[in-house]
Amino acid sequence: MTAVPVLIGMRPPVVETEADAATGAPLVDTHGRVHRDLRISLTDRCSLRCTYCMPEQGNEWLAKTSILTLDEIERVARVAAADGITTFRLTGGEPLLRQDIVEVVRRLARITGPDGTPVELAMTTNGIRLPELLPGLVEAGLGRLNISLDTLRRDRFRELTRRDRLDDVLDGIAAAAASGLRPLKLNAVAMRDVNDDELVDLVEFAIAHDAQMRFIEQMPLDAGHTWDRSRMVTRDEILDTLARRWTLTPVPGRGGAPAERWMLDGGPHTVGVIASVTAPFCGDCDRLRLTADGQLRNCLFSTTEYDLLPILRASPVAGPAPVAEPVEASPSRLDEGIDRMLRSCVRGKLPGHAINDPSFLQPARGMNAIGG
């Protein structure tokens, strides 16, 4: 079975057709990009309400019945790894709000690729629950952490996130720094007249915690659709500010990574910039996304999704009389369906996100429902 893309909010029909490639072949799109990274959103809920991501009130949460179970996440991940995905990144919302988060990590960390190499397992988090959960996550197999930190000032943090939780985030960063997980990355969305006067302070804070600071251009992914290009601090502005404090030397070999990196005063510390708006890196993008409710997305800004739920939760097929109990679809049949949906999603990937095109349409979902 396979499927066609569908406008967000609609379910695609499932159509019987021949597969374009055998299960286990690399996931290559029509522009030659080989996909190796799957971002897995575990929930759309979050303990913060960042202004560039979610409204403070009135959020329409995903139905609990639509959220993928641990078994469903693992099944999709195993098929993806067989098809050449080498990195899983757990996102949200806030992934640490998921009650079974340690077991999610444990299950995914055991997955290996076709050659027996274990997958890399990373997580993006606001850090609030890290002090209590990190020992279990490390033991379960978590390999890397990205932690969001937009400001070091308590008043700004409270205004940006609508929650007074800066101390909790800082405690989480301290726990991550002490854990030995490396590289440790701190992410900040750069915003004009909000935190653009803290860029140097944030880098120095990251250096003190043996972490890499990464600045992200603000993108049109807020649930309220209030993004204003004029409020965005550009890549060049970020670099100009940092260059007044450090000598910046480009780090070669970016590959498909979203961040460009620069050494600070010759190293060893570095800073990164993710410039999705002013310097798109779509030509080297190797990422797919799985939302918490089972939708595959081939671009952060996509207006189409590929629905895995009908495959993962296929209605039992009744057996011939006099069998009383229904017969579940076979595991191999389910894996084949997941594989073909992954390939349909990859085939439908466009050359770029077209943010700078007049025809660009912001995705209907906010960032919290897409997954970072």
Coordinates of C-alpha atoms in Angstrom, one line a residue:
M1 CA 0.0 0.0 0.0
T2 CA 1.0 3.6 -0.5
A3 CA -0.5 7.0 -0.3
V4 CA -0.6 10.5 -1.8
P5 CA 0.0 13.8 -0.1
V6 CA -2.9 15.5 1.6
L7 CA -3.6 19.0 2.6
I8 CA -3.1 19.4 6.4
G9 CA -6.1 18.4 8.3
M10 CA -7.3 15.8 5.8
R11 CA -6.6 12.1 5.6
P12 CA -5.1 10.8 2.3
P13 CA -6.7 7.8 0.6
V14 CA -4.6 4.6 0.7
V15 CA -3.9 3.3 -2.8
E16 CA -2.6 0.0 -4.0
T17 CA 0.4 0.4 -6.3
E18 CA 3.8 -0.9 -7.1
A19 CA 6.7 0.3 -4.9
D20 CA 9.3 2.5 -6.6
A21 CA 12.1 1.0 -4.7
A22 CA 12.7 -2.1 -2.5
T23 CA 12.5 -1.8 1.2
G24 CA 16.0 -1.0 2.5
A25 CA 17.0 1.2 -0.4
P26 CA 18.2 4.7 0.5
L27 CA 15.6 7.4 0.7
V28 CA 16.5 9.7 -2.2
D29 CA 14.3 12.5 -3.4
T30 CA 13.9 13.7 -7.0
H31 CA 16.6 16.3 -6.5
G32 CA 19.2 13.7 -5.4
R33 CA 19.2 14.4 -1.7
V34 CA 19.7 11.3 0.5
H35 CA 17.7 11.4 3.7
R36 CA 19.5 10.3 6.9
D37 CA 17.7 12.3 9.7
L38 CA 14.3 11.8 11.2
R39 CA 12.9 14.3 13.7
I40 CA 10.3 12.6 15.9
S41 CA 7.9 14.8 17.8
L42 CA 6.6 13.1 20.9
T43 CA 3.9 15.6 21.9
D44 CA 2.6 19.0 21.0
R45 CA 2.3 20.1 24.6
C46 CA 4.9 22.2 26.4
S47 CA 5.7 23.6 29.8
L48 CA 6.4 27.1 28.3
R49 CA 4.5 29.4 25.9
C50 CA 7.2 31.0 23.8
T51 CA 5.8 33.9 21.9
Y52 CA 7.3 32.8 18.6
C53 CA 5.8 29.3 18.9
M54 CA 2.5 29.2 20.8
P55 CA -0.2 31.5 22.0
E56 CA -0.6 31.7 25.8
Q57 CA -4.1 30.5 25.8
G58 CA -6.6 28.9 23.5
N59 CA -4.3 26.2 22.1
E60 CA -6.0 23.3 20.3
W61 CA -4.1 20.3 21.5
L62 CA -3.8 17.1 19.5
A63 CA -6.4 14.5 20.5
K64 CA -4.8 12.0 22.9
T65 CA -6.1 9.1 20.8
S66 CA -4.2 10.4 17.8
I67 CA -0.8 10.5 19.6
L68 CA 1.5 7.7 18.5
T69 CA 2.2 5.0 21.0
L70 CA 5.6 3.8 22.0
D71 CA 5.2 0.7 19.9
E72 CA 4.1 2.7 16.8
I73 CA 7.0 5.1 17.2
E74 CA 9.4 2.2 17.4
R75 CA 7.9 0.5 14.4
V76 CA 8.3 3.6 12.2
A77 CA 11.8 4.2 13.5
R78 CA 12.9 0.6 12.7
V79 CA 11.6 0.9 9.1
A80 CA 13.3 4.3 8.7
A81 CA 16.6 2.9 10.0
A82 CA 16.4 0.0 7.5
D83 CA 16.0 2.7 4.8
G84 CA 19.1 4.5 5.7
I85 CA 18.0 6.9 8.5
T86 CA 21.0 7.2 10.8
T87 CA 19.9 9.9 13.3
F88 CA 16.7 10.3 15.3
R89 CA 16.1 13.6 17.1
L90 CA 13.3 13.6 19.7
T91 CA 11.4 16.9 19.8
G92 CA 8.0 18.3 20.8
G93 CA 6.4 20.5 22.1
E94 CA 8.5 19.5 25.0
P95 CA 9.6 15.8 24.7
L96 CA 10.3 15.5 28.5
L97 CA 6.6 15.9 29.2
R98 CA 6.0 12.4 27.7
Q99 CA 5.6 10.1 30.6
D100 CA 7.4 7.2 28.9
I101 CA 10.3 9.3 27.6
V102 CA 13.0 7.1 29.1
E103 CA 11.5 4.0 27.5
V104 CA 11.2 5.8 24.2
V105 CA 14.9 6.5 24.3
R106 CA 15.7 3.0 25.4
R107 CA 13.7 1.4 22.6
L108 CA 15.1 3.7 19.9
A109 CA 18.7 3.5 21.1
R110 CA 18.6 -0.2 20.4
I111 CA 17.9 0.2 16.7
T112 CA 20.7 -0.4 14.3
G113 CA 21.0 0.2 10.6
P114 CA 21.4 -2.4 7.9
D115 CA 25.2 -2.7 8.6
G116 CA 24.6 -3.1 12.4
T117 CA 25.7 0.4 13.3
P118 CA 23.5 1.9 16.1
V119 CA 21.5 5.0 15.2
E120 CA 22.5 8.3 16.8
L121 CA 19.8 9.5 19.3
A122 CA 19.5 13.2 20.1
M123 CA 16.9 15.4 21.8
T124 CA 15.8 19.0 21.7
T125 CA 14.3 20.2 25.0
N126 CA 13.7 23.3 27.1
G127 CA 15.7 21.5 29.8
I128 CA 13.2 22.0 32.7
R129 CA 12.9 18.3 33.7
L130 CA 16.5 17.4 32.9
P131 CA 17.8 17.3 36.5
E132 CA 15.4 14.5 37.4
L133 CA 15.3 12.6 34.1
L134 CA 18.8 12.9 32.6
P135 CA 20.5 10.0 34.5
G136 CA 17.8 7.7 33.2
L137 CA 18.0 9.1 29.7
V138 CA 21.8 8.7 29.6
E139 CA 21.5 5.1 30.9
A140 CA 18.9 4.4 28.3
G141 CA 21.1 5.5 25.4
L142 CA 20.6 9.2 24.7
G143 CA 23.6 10.6 22.9
R144 CA 23.2 14.3 22.4
L145 CA 21.2 17.3 23.7
N146 CA 20.1 20.6 22.3
I147 CA 18.6 23.0 24.9
S148 CA 16.6 26.2 24.2
L149 CA 17.8 29.3 25.9
D150 CA 16.7 32.7 24.4
T151 CA 17.8 35.0 27.2
L152 CA 19.7 35.1 30.5
R153 CA 17.5 37.8 32.0
R154 CA 14.7 36.7 34.2
D155 CA 12.3 39.5 33.2
R156 CA 12.8 38.8 29.5
F157 CA 12.5 35.0 30.0
R158 CA 9.2 35.5 31.8
E159 CA 7.9 37.8 29.0
L160 CA 9.1 35.6 26.2
T161 CA 7.9 32.3 27.6
R162 CA 5.0 33.6 29.8
R163 CA 6.4 31.4 32.6
D164 CA 8.9 32.2 35.4
R165 CA 11.1 29.1 34.8
L166 CA 14.5 30.5 34.0
D167 CA 16.1 28.9 37.1
D168 CA 14.7 25.5 36.1
V169 CA 16.2 25.9 32.6
L170 CA 19.6 26.9 34.0
D171 CA 19.5 23.9 36.3
G172 CA 18.8 21.7 33.3
I173 CA 21.7 23.1 31.4
A174 CA 24.0 22.6 34.4
A175 CA 22.9 19.0 34.6
A176 CA 23.6 18.5 30.9
A177 CA 27.0 20.1 31.2
A178 CA 27.9 17.7 34.1
S179 CA 26.5 14.7 32.2
G180 CA 29.3 14.4 29.7
L181 CA 26.9 14.3 26.7
R182 CA 28.7 16.1 23.9
P183 CA 28.4 18.0 21.8
L184 CA 26.0 20.1 24.0
K185 CA 24.2 22.8 22.0
L186 CA 22.2 25.8 23.3
N187 CA 19.7 27.3 20.8
A188 CA 18.4 30.9 20.8
V189 CA 16.0 32.5 18.4
A190 CA 17.4 36.0 17.7
M191 CA 14.7 38.7 17.9
R192 CA 15.1 42.4 17.3
D193 CA 14.7 44.6 20.3
V194 CA 14.0 41.5 22.4
N195 CA 17.3 39.7 22.9
D196 CA 19.6 41.0 20.2
D197 CA 21.7 42.8 22.9
E198 CA 22.5 39.5 24.6
L199 CA 24.2 37.6 21.7
V200 CA 27.7 38.0 23.2
D201 CA 26.5 37.2 26.7
L202 CA 24.8 34.0 25.5
V203 CA 27.9 32.8 23.7
E204 CA 30.0 33.5 26.8
F205 CA 27.5 31.5 28.9
A206 CA 27.7 28.6 26.4
I207 CA 31.5 28.6 26.5
A208 CA 31.4 28.5 30.3
H209 CA 29.2 25.4 30.1
D210 CA 31.4 23.7 27.4
A211 CA 28.5 24.1 25.0
Q212 CA 28.1 25.5 21.5
M213 CA 25.7 28.5 21.1
R214 CA 23.5 28.4 18.0
F215 CA 21.5 31.4 16.9
I216 CA 18.3 30.8 14.8
E217 CA 16.7 33.3 12.5
Q218 CA 13.1 33.7 13.5
M219 CA 10.9 31.8 11.1
P220 CA 7.2 32.0 10.2
L221 CA 6.1 29.1 12.4
D222 CA 4.2 30.7 15.2
A223 CA 0.7 29.3 15.9
G224 CA -0.7 32.9 15.8
H225 CA 0.8 33.7 12.4
T226 CA 2.2 37.0 13.7
W227 CA 5.7 36.6 12.2
D228 CA 7.1 39.9 11.0
R229 CA 10.3 39.8 8.9
S230 CA 11.3 43.2 10.2
R231 CA 11.6 41.7 13.7
M232 CA 14.0 39.0 12.6
V233 CA 17.7 39.4 13.3
T234 CA 19.5 38.2 10.2
R235 CA 22.5 35.9 9.9
D236 CA 24.7 38.9 8.8
E237 CA 23.6 41.0 11.8
I238 CA 24.4 38.2 14.2
L239 CA 27.9 37.7 12.7
D240 CA 28.6 41.4 12.7
T241 CA 27.8 41.6 16.4
L242 CA 29.9 38.6 17.3
A243 CA 32.8 39.7 15.2
R244 CA 33.1 42.8 17.4
R245 CA 34.0 40.4 20.2
W246 CA 35.8 37.5 18.5
T247 CA 37.6 36.7 15.4
L248 CA 35.3 34.3 13.4
T249 CA 36.8 31.6 11.2
P250 CA 34.4 29.4 9.2
V251 CA 34.4 25.7 10.0
P252 CA 34.3 23.7 6.7
G253 CA 32.4 20.5 6.1
R254 CA 28.9 21.5 7.0
G255 CA 27.2 18.8 5.0
G256 CA 23.5 18.5 5.7
A257 CA 23.7 20.2 9.1
P258 CA 21.3 23.2 9.5
A259 CA 23.9 25.4 11.3
E260 CA 26.9 27.1 9.8
R261 CA 29.7 27.2 12.3
W262 CA 32.5 29.5 13.1
M263 CA 35.5 29.1 15.4
L264 CA 35.9 31.8 18.0
D265 CA 39.4 33.2 18.1
G266 CA 40.8 30.1 16.4
G267 CA 39.0 27.6 18.6
P268 CA 38.3 25.3 20.3
H269 CA 34.9 26.9 20.9
T270 CA 32.5 27.5 18.1
V271 CA 29.2 29.3 17.4
G272 CA 26.5 28.3 15.0
V273 CA 23.9 30.2 13.0
I274 CA 20.8 28.6 11.4
A275 CA 19.8 31.0 8.7
S276 CA 16.7 29.4 7.2
V277 CA 15.3 32.7 5.9
T278 CA 18.3 34.7 4.6
A279 CA 20.6 31.8 3.7
P280 CA 18.5 28.7 3.1
F281 CA 20.3 25.4 3.1
C282 CA 17.6 23.4 1.3
G283 CA 19.9 22.0 -1.3
D284 CA 21.6 19.9 1.3
C285 CA 18.6 19.1 3.5
D286 CA 18.5 15.4 4.6
R287 CA 15.7 15.6 7.1
L288 CA 12.2 14.2 7.4
R289 CA 9.7 14.8 10.3
L290 CA 7.2 12.7 12.1
T291 CA 4.6 14.6 14.0
A292 CA 3.2 13.3 17.3
D293 CA 0.0 12.3 15.6
G294 CA 1.6 10.2 12.9
Q295 CA 2.1 12.7 10.0
L296 CA 5.2 12.5 7.9
R297 CA 6.5 15.9 6.7
N298 CA 9.3 16.4 4.2
C299 CA 9.9 20.1 5.1
L300 CA 9.4 22.2 8.2
F301 CA 7.4 24.6 6.0
S302 CA 5.4 22.0 4.1
T303 CA 1.7 22.5 3.6
T304 CA 1.2 18.8 2.9
E305 CA 1.5 15.8 5.2
Y306 CA 1.6 12.0 4.7
D307 CA -0.6 10.2 7.1
L308 CA 0.8 7.0 8.7
L309 CA -2.2 6.4 11.1
P310 CA -4.3 4.4 8.6
I311 CA -1.3 2.1 8.1
L312 CA -0.3 1.8 11.8
R313 CA -3.9 1.3 12.9
A314 CA -5.3 -0.6 10.0
S315 CA -8.7 -2.2 10.8
P316 CA -8.4 -5.9 11.5
V317 CA -9.2 -8.0 8.5
A318 CA -11.9 -10.6 9.2
G319 CA -10.8 -14.2 8.5
P320 CA -13.0 -16.8 6.7
A321 CA -15.8 -18.4 8.7
P322 CA -15.9 -20.0 11.2
V323 CA -13.0 -18.0 12.7
A324 CA -14.5 -15.8 15.4
E325 CA -11.5 -13.5 16.1
P326 CA -10.3 -11.0 13.5
V327 CA -6.8 -11.5 12.0
E328 CA -4.4 -8.5 12.4
A329 CA -2.4 -7.3 9.4
S330 CA 0.9 -9.0 9.4
P331 CA 4.0 -7.2 10.7
S332 CA 5.7 -7.4 7.3
R333 CA 2.6 -5.9 5.6
L334 CA 2.7 -3.0 8.1
D335 CA 6.4 -2.4 7.6
E336 CA 5.9 -2.4 3.8
G337 CA 3.2 0.2 4.2
I338 CA 5.4 2.4 6.3
D339 CA 8.3 2.1 3.9
R340 CA 6.1 3.1 0.9
M341 CA 4.8 6.1 2.8
L342 CA 8.3 7.2 3.6
R343 CA 9.2 7.0 0.0
S344 CA 6.1 8.8 -1.1
C345 CA 6.9 11.6 1.3
V346 CA 10.5 11.8 0.1
R347 CA 9.4 11.8 -3.6
G348 CA 7.1 14.7 -2.9
K349 CA 9.8 17.0 -1.4
L350 CA 10.2 20.3 -3.2
P351 CA 13.6 21.9 -4.0
G352 CA 13.2 24.5 -1.2
H353 CA 10.8 26.1 1.2
A354 CA 10.1 29.3 -0.8
I355 CA 10.0 31.6 2.3
N356 CA 11.3 34.4 0.1
D357 CA 8.8 33.8 -2.7
P358 CA 5.6 36.0 -2.7
S359 CA 3.5 32.8 -3.0
F360 CA 4.8 31.4 0.3
L361 CA 2.1 30.2 2.7
Q362 CA 2.8 29.6 6.3
P363 CA 2.0 26.1 7.5
A364 CA -1.3 25.7 9.3
R365 CA 0.4 24.0 12.2
G366 CA 2.5 25.9 14.7
M367 CA 6.1 24.8 15.6
N368 CA 4.9 23.0 18.7
A369 CA 2.7 20.7 16.6
I370 CA 5.3 20.2 13.8
G371 CA 8.3 19.3 15.9
G372 CA 11.6 21.2 15.9

